[in-house]
Short mmCIF file of N, CA and C in Angstrom, two decimals:
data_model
loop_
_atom_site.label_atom_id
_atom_site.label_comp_id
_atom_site.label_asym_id
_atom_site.label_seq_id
_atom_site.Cartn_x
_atom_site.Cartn_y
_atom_site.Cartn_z
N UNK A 123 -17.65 -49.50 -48.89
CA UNK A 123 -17.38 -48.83 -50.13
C UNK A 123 -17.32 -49.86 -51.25
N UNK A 124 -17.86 -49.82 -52.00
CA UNK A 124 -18.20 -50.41 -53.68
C UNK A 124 -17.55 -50.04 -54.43
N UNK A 125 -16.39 -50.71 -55.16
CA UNK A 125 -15.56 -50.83 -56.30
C UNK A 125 -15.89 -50.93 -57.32
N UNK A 126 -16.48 -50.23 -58.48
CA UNK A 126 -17.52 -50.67 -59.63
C UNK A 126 -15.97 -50.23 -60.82
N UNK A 127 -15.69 -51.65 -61.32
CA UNK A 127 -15.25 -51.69 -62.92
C UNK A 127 -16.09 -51.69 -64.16
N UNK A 128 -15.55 -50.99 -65.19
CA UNK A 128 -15.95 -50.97 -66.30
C UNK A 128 -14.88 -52.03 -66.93
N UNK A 129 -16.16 -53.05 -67.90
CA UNK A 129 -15.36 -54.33 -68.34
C UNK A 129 -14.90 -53.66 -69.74
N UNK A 130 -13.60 -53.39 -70.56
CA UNK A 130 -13.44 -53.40 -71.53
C UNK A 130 -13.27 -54.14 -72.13
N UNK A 131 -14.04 -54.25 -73.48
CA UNK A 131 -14.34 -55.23 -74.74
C UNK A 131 -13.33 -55.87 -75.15
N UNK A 132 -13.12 -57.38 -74.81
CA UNK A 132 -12.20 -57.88 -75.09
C UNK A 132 -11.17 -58.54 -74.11
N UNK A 133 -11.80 -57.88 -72.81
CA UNK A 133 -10.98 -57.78 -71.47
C UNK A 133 -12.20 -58.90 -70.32
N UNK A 134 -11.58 -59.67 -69.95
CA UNK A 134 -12.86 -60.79 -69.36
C UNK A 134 -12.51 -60.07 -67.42
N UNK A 135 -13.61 -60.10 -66.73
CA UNK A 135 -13.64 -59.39 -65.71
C UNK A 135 -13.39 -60.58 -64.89
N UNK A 136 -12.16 -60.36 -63.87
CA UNK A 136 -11.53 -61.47 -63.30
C UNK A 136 -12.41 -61.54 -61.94
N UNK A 137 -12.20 -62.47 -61.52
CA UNK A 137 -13.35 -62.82 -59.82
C UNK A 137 -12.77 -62.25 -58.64
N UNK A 138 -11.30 -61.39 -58.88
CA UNK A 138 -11.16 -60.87 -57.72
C UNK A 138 -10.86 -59.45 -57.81
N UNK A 139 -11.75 -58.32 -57.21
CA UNK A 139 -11.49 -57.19 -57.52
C UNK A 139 -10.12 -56.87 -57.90
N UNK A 140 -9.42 -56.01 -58.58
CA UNK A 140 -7.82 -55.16 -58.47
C UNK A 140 -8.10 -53.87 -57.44
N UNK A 141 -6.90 -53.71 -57.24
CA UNK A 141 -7.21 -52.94 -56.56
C UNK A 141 -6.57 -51.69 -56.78
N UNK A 142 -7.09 -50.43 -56.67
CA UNK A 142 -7.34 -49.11 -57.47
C UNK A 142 -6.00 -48.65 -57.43
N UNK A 143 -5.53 -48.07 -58.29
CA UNK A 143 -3.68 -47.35 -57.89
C UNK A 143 -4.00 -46.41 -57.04
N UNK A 144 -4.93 -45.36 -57.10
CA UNK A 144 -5.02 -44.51 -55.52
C UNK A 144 -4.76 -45.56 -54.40
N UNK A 145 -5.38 -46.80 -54.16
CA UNK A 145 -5.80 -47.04 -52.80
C UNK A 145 -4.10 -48.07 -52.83
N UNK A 146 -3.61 -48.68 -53.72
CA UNK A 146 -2.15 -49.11 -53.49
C UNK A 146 -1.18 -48.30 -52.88
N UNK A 147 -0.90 -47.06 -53.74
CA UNK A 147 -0.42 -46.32 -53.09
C UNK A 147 -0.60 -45.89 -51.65
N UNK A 148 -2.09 -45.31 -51.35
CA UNK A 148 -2.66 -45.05 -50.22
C UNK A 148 -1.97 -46.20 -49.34
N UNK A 149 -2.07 -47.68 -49.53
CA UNK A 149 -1.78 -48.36 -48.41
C UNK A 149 -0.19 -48.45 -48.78
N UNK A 150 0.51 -48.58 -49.35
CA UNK A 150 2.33 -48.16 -49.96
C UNK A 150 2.72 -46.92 -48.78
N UNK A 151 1.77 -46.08 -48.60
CA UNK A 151 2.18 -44.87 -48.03
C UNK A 151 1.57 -45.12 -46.66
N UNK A 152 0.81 -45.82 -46.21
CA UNK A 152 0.45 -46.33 -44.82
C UNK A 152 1.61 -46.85 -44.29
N UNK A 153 2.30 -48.41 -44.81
CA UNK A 153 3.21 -49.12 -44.43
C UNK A 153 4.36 -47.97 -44.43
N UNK A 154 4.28 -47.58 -45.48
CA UNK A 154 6.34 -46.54 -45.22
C UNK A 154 6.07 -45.56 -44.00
N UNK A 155 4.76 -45.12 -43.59
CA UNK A 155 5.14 -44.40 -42.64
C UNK A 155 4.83 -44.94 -41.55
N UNK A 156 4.27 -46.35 -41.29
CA UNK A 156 4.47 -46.98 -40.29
C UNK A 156 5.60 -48.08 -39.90
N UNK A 157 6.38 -48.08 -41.02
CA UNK A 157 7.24 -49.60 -41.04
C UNK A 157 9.02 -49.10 -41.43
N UNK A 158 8.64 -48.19 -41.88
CA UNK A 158 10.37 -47.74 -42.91
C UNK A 158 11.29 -47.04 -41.72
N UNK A 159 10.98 -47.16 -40.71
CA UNK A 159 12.15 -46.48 -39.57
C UNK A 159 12.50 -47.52 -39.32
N UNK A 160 11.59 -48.53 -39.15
CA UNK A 160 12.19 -49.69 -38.35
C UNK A 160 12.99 -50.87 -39.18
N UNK A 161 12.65 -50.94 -40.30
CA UNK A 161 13.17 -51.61 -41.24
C UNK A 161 14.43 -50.97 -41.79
N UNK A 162 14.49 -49.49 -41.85
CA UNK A 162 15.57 -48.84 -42.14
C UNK A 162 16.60 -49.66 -40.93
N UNK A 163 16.31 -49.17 -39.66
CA UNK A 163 17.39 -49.84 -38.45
C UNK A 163 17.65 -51.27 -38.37
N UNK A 164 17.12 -52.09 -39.09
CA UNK A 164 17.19 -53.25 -39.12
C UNK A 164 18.18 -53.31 -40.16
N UNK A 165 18.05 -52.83 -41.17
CA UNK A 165 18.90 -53.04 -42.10
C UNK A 165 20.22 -52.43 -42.18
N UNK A 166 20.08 -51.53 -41.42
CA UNK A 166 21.27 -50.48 -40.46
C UNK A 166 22.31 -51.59 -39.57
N UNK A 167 21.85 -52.13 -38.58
CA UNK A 167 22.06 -53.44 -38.03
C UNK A 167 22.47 -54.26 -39.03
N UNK A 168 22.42 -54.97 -39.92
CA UNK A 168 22.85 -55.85 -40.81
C UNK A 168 24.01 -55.69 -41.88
N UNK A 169 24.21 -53.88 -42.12
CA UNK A 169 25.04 -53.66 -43.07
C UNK A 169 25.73 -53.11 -42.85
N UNK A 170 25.85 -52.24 -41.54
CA UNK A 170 26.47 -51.09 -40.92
C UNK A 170 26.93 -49.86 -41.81
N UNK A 171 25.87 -49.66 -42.51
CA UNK A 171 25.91 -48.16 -43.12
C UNK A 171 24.59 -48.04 -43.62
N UNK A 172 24.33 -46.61 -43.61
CA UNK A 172 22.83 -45.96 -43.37
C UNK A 172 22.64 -45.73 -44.55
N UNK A 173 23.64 -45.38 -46.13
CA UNK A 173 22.67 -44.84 -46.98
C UNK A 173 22.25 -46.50 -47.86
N UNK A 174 23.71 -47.54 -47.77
CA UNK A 174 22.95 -48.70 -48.18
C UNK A 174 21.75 -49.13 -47.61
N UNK A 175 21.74 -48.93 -46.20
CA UNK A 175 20.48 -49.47 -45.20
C UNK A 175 19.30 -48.73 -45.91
N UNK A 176 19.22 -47.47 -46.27
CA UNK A 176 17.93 -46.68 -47.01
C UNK A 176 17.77 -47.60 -48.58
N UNK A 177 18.64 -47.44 -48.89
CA UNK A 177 18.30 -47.93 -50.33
C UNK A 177 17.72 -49.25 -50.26
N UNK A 178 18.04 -50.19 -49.68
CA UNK A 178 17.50 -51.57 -49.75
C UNK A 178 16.13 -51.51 -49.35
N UNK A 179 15.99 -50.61 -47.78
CA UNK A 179 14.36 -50.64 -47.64
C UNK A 179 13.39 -49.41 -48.69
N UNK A 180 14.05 -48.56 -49.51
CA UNK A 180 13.65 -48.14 -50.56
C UNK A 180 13.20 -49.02 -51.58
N UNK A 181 14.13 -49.82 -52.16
CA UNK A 181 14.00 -51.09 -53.01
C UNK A 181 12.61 -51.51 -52.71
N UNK A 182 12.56 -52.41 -51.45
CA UNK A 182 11.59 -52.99 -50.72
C UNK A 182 10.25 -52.81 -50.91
N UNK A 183 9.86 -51.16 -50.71
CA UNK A 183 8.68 -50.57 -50.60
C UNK A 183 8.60 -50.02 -52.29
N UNK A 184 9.31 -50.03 -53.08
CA UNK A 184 9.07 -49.98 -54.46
C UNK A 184 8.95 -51.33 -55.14
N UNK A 185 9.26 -52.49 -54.91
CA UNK A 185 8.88 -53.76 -54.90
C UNK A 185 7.34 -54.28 -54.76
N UNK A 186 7.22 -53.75 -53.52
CA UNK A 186 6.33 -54.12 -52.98
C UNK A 186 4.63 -53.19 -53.98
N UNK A 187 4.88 -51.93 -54.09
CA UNK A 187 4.24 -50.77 -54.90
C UNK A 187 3.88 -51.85 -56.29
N UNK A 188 5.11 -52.32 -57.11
CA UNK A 188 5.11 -52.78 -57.77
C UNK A 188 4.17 -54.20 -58.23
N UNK A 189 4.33 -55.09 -57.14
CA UNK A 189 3.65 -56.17 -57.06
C UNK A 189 2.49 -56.29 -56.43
N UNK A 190 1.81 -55.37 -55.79
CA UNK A 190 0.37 -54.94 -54.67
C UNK A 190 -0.76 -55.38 -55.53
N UNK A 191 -0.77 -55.38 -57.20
CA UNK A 191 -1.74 -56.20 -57.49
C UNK A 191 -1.58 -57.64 -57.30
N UNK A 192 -0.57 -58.54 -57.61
CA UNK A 192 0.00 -59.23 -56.97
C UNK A 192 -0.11 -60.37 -55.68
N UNK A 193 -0.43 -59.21 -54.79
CA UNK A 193 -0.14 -59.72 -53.52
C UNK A 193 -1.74 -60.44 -53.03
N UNK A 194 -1.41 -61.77 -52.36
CA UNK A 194 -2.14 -62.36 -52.24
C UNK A 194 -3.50 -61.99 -51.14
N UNK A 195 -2.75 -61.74 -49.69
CA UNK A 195 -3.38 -61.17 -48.38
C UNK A 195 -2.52 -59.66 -48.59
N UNK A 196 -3.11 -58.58 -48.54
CA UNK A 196 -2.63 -57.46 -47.95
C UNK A 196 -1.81 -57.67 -46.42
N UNK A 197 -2.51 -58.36 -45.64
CA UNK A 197 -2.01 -58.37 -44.59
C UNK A 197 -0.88 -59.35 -44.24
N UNK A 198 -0.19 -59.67 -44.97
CA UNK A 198 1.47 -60.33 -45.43
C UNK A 198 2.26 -58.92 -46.02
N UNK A 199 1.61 -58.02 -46.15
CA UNK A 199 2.71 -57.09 -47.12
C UNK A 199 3.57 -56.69 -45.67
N UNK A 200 3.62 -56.42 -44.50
CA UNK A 200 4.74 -56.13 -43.72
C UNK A 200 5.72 -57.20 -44.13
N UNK A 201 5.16 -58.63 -43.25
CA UNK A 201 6.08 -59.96 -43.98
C UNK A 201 7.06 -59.21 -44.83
N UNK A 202 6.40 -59.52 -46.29
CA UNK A 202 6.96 -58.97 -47.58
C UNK A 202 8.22 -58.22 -47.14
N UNK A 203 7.60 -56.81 -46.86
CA UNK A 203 8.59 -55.97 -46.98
C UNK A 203 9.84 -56.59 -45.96
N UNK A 204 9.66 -57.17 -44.92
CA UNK A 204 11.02 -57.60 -43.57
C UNK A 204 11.58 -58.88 -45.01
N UNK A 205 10.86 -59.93 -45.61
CA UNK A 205 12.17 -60.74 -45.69
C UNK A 205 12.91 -59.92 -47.43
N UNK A 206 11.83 -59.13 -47.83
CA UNK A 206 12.50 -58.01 -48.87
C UNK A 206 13.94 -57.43 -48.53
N UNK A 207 13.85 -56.55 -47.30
CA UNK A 207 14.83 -55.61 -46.92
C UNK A 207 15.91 -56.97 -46.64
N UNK A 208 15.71 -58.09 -45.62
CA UNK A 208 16.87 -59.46 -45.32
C UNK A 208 17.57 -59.81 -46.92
N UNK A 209 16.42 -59.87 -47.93
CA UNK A 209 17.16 -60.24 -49.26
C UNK A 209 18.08 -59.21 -49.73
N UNK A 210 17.38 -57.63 -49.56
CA UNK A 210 18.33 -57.00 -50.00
C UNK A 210 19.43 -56.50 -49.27
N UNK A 211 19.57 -56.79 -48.21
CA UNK A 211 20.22 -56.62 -47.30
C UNK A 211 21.70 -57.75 -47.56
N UNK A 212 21.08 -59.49 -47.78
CA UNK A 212 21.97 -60.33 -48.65
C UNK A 212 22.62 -59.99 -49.59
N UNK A 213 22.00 -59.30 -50.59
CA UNK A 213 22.51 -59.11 -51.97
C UNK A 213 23.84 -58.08 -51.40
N UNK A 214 23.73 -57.26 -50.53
CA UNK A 214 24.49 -55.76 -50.58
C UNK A 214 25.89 -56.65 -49.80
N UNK A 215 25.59 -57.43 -48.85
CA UNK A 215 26.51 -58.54 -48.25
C UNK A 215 27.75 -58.83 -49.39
N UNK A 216 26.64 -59.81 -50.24
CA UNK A 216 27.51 -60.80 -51.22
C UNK A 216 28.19 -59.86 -52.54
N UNK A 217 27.27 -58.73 -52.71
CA UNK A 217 28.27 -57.63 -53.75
C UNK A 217 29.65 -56.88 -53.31
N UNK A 218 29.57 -56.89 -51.68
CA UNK A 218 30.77 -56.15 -50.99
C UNK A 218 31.76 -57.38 -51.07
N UNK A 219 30.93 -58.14 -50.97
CA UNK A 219 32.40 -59.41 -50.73
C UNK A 219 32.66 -59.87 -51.72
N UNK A 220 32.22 -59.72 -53.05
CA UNK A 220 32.99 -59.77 -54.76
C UNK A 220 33.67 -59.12 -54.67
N UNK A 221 33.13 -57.68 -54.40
CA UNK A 221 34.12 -56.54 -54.46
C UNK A 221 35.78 -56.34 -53.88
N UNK A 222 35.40 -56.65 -52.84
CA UNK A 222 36.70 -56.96 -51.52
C UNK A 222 37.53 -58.54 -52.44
N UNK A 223 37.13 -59.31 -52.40
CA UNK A 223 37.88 -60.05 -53.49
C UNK A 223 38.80 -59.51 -54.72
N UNK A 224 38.18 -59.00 -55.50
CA UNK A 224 38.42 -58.06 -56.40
C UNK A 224 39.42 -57.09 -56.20
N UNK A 225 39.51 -56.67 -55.14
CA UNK A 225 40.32 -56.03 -54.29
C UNK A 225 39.71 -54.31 -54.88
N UNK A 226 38.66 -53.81 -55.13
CA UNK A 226 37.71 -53.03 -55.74
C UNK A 226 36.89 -52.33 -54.63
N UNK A 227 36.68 -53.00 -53.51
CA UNK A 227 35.71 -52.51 -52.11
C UNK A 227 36.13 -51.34 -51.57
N UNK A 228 35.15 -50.20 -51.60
CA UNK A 228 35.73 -49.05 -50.55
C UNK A 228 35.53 -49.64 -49.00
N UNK A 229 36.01 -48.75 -48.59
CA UNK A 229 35.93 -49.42 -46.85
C UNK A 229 34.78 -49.12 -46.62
N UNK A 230 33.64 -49.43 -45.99
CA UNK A 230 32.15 -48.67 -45.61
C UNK A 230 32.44 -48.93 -43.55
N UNK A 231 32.63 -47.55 -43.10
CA UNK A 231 32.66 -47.72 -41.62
C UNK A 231 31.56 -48.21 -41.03
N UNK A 232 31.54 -48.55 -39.97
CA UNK A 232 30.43 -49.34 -39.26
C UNK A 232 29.97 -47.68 -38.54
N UNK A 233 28.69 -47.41 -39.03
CA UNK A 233 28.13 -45.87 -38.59
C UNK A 233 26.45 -46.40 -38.24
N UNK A 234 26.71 -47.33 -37.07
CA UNK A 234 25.32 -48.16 -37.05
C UNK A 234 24.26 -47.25 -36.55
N UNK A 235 24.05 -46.00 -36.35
CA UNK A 235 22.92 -45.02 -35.81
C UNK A 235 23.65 -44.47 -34.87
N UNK A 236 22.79 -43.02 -35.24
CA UNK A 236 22.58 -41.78 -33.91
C UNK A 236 22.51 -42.12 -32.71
N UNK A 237 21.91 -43.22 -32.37
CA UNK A 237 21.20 -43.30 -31.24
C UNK A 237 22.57 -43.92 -30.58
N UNK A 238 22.99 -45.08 -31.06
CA UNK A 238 23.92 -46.01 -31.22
C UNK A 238 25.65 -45.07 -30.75
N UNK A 239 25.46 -44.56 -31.50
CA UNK A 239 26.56 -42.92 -31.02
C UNK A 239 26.74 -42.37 -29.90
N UNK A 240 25.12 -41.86 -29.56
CA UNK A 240 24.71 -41.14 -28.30
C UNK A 240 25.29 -41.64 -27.37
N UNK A 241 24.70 -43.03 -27.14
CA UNK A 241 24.70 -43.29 -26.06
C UNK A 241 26.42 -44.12 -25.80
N UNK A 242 26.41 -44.56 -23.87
CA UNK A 242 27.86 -44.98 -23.80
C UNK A 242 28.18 -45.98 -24.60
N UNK A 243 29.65 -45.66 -24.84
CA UNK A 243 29.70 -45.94 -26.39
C UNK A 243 30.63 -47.08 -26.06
N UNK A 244 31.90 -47.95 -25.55
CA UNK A 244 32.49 -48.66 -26.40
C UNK A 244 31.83 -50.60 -25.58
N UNK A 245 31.21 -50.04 -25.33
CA UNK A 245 30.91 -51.38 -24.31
C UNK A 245 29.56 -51.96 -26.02
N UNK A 246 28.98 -51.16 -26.15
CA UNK A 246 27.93 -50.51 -27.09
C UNK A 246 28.36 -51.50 -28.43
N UNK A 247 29.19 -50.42 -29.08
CA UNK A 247 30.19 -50.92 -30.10
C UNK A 247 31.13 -52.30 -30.43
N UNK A 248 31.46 -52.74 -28.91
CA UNK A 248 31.84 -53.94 -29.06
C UNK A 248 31.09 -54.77 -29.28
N UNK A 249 30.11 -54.50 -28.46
CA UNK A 249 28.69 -55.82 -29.10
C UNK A 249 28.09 -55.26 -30.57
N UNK A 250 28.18 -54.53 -30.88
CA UNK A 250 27.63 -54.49 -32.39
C UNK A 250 29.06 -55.07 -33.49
N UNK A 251 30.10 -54.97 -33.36
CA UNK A 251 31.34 -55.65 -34.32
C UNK A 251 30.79 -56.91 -33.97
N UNK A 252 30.52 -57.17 -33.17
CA UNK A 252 30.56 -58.76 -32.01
C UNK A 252 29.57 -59.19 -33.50
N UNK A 253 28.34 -58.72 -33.25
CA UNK A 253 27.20 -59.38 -34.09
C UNK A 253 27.48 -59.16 -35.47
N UNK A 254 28.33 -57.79 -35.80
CA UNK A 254 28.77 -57.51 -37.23
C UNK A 254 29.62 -59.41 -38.21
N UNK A 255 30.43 -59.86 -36.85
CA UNK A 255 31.02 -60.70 -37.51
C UNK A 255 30.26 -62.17 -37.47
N UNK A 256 29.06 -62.15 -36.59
CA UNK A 256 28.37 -63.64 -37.01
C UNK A 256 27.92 -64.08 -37.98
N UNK A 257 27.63 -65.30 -38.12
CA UNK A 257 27.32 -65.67 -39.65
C UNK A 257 26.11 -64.94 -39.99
N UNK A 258 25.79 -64.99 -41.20
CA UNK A 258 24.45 -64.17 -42.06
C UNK A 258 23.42 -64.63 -40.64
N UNK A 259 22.89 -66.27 -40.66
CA UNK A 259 21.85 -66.61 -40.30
C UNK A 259 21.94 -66.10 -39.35
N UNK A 260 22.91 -66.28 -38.07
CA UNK A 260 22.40 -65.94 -36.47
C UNK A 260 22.10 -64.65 -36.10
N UNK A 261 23.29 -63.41 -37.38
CA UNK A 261 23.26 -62.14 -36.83
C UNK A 261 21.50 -61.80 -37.35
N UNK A 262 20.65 -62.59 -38.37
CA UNK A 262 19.47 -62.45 -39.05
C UNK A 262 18.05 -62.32 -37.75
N UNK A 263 18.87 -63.98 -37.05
CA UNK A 263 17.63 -64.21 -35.71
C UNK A 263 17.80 -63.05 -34.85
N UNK A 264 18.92 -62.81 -34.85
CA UNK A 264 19.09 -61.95 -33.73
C UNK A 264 18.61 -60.39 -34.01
N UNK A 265 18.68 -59.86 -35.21
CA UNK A 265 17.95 -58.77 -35.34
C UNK A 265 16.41 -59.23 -35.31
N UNK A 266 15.73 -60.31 -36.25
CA UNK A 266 15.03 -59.97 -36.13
C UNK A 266 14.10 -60.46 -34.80
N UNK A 267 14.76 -60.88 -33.52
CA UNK A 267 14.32 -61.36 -32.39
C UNK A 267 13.89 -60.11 -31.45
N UNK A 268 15.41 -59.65 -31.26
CA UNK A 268 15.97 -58.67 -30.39
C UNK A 268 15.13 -57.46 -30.85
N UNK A 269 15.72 -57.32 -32.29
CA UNK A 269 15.25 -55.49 -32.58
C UNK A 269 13.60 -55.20 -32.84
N UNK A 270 13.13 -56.35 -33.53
CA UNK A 270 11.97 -56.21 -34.44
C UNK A 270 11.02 -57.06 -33.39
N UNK A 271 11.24 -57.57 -31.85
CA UNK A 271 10.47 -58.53 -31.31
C UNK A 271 9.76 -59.41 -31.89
N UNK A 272 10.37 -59.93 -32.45
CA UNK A 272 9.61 -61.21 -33.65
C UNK A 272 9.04 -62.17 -32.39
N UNK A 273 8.27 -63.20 -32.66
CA UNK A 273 8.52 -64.49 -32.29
C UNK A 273 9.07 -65.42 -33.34
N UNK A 274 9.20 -66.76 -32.51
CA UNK A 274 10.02 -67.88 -33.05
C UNK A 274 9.19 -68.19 -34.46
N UNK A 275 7.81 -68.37 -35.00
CA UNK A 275 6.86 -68.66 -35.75
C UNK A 275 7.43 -67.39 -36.90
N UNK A 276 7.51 -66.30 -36.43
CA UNK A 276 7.34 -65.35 -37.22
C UNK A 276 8.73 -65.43 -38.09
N UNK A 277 9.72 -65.25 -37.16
CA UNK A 277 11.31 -65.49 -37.42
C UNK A 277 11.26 -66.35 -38.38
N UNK A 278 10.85 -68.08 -38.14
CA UNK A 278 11.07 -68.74 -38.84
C UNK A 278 10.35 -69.13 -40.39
N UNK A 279 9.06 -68.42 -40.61
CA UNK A 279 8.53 -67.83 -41.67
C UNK A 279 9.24 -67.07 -42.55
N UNK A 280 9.54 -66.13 -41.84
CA UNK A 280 10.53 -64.81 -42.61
C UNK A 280 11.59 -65.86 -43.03
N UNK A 281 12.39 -66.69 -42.72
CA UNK A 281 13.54 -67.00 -42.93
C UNK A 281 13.48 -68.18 -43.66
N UNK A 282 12.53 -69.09 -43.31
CA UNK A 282 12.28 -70.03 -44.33
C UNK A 282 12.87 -71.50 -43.49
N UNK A 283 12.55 -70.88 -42.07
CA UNK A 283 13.60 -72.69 -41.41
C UNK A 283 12.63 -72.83 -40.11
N UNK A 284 12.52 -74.13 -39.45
CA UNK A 284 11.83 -74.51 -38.74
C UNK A 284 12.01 -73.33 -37.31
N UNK A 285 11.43 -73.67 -36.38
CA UNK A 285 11.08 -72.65 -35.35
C UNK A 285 12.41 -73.74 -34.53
N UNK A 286 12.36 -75.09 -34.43
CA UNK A 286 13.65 -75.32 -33.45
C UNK A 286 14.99 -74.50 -33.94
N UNK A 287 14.88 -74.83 -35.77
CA UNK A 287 16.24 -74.18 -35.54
C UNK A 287 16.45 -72.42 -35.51
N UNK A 288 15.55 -71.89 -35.22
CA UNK A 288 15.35 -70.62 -35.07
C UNK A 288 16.06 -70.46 -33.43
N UNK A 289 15.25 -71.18 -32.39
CA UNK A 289 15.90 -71.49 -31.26
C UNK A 289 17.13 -71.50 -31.21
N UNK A 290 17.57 -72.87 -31.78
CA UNK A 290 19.16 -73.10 -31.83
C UNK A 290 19.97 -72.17 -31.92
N UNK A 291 19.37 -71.94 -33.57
CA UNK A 291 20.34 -70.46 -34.20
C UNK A 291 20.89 -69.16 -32.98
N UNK A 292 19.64 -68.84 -32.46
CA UNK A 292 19.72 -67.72 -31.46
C UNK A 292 20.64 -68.00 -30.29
N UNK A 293 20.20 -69.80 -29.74
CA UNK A 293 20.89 -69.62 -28.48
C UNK A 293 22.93 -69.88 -29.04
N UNK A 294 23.04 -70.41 -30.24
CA UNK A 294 24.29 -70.49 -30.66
C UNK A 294 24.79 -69.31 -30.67
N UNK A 295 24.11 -68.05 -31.21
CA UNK A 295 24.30 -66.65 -31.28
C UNK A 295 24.73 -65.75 -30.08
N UNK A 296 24.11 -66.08 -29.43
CA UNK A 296 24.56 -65.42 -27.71
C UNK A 296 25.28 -66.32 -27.30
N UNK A 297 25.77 -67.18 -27.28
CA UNK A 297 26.66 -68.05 -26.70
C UNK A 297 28.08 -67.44 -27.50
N UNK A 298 27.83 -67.47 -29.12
CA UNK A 298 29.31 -66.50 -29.76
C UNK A 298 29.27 -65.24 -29.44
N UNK A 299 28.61 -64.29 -29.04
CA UNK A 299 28.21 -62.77 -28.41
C UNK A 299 29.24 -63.11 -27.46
N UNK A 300 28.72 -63.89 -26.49
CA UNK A 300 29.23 -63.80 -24.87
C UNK A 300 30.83 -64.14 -25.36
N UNK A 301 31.11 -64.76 -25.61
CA UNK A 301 32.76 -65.60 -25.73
C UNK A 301 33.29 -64.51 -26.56
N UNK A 302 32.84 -63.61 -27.83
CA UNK A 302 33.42 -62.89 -28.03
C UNK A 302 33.30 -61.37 -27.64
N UNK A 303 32.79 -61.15 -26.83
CA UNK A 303 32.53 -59.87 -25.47
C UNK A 303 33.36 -60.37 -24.22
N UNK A 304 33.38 -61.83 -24.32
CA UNK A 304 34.55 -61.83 -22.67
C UNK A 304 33.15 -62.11 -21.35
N UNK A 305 32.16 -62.37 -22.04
CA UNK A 305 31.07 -62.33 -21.00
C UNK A 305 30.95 -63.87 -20.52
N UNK A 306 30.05 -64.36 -19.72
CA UNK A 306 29.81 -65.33 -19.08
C UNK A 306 28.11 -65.75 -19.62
N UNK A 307 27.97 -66.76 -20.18
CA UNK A 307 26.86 -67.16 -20.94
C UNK A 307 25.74 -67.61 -20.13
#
């Protein structure tokens, strides 16, 4: 299929096609309905509440809408959107904990998913507080290891740190899991 622009007068025709707002959208609406469940639960995992967890990967995919002329490879816009939702996922972190300072914070319960509910529950729950209280970085590898099957390359892209300490990070992470579950490492 052939993309034909009309150059307007005054307007110099750049060397790399744009690309059409139908077909942005079109691919905007590919990724959300292939990517926004899982990024929703990821971010579910990170914040322990579902309507902040929507809004951030909302953010994300309106970000992303936003900048698609922008974007260099199409095929980085998943990328995009995972260390998008981690940033906004940060931001919602560091605004609760002004807040709570402030002494201003509503309580937000840990309501980490349906599924999460369903099933037997306190063995469940203890390991999710468990990871609720690790630092930003490890509880980060660990979602995005565990939930999102990253590899180490990918992890450490998204995050911006070498692939050993991606390793590290993780095996430090289950080592504080186990000791604070009572488990054997």
């Amino acid at each position: 299929m052939t993309v034909r622009r009309a150059i307007t007068p005054g307007l110099r025709a750049t060397a790399a096609p744009q690309r059409a707002p139908a077909a942005s959208g079109q691919l905007v609406d590919e990724l959300y309905r292939g990517h926004a469940l899982r990024l929703t639960r990821m971010a579910l995992l990170l914040l322990g509440d579902r309507p902040s967890a929507e809004d951030v990967v909302q953010e994300a995919f309106l970000g992303l809408f936003r900048g698609l002329g922008r974007l260099s490879d199409p095929g980085r816009a998943v990328a995009y959107l995972r260390i998008s939702v981690l940033n906004g996922c940060r931001s919602v972190l560091r605004a609760r904990r002004r807040a709570k300072l402030r002494g201003t914070a509503p309580d937000y319960p840990a309501v980490w998913s349906a599924e999460s509910a369903a099933l037997a529950g306190e063995e469940r729950r203890e390991v999710l507080r468990a990871v609720a209280r690790l630092p930003r970085r490890q509880r980060e590898v660990l979602v995005l290891r565990y939930f999102l099957d990253l590899c180490d390359s990918e992890i450490a892209a998204d995050l911006g740190i070498s692939r050993g300490t991606v390793a590290s990070t993780a095996s430090r992470a289950l080592a504080a899991l186990a000791r604070k579950t009572g488990e054997q490492a």
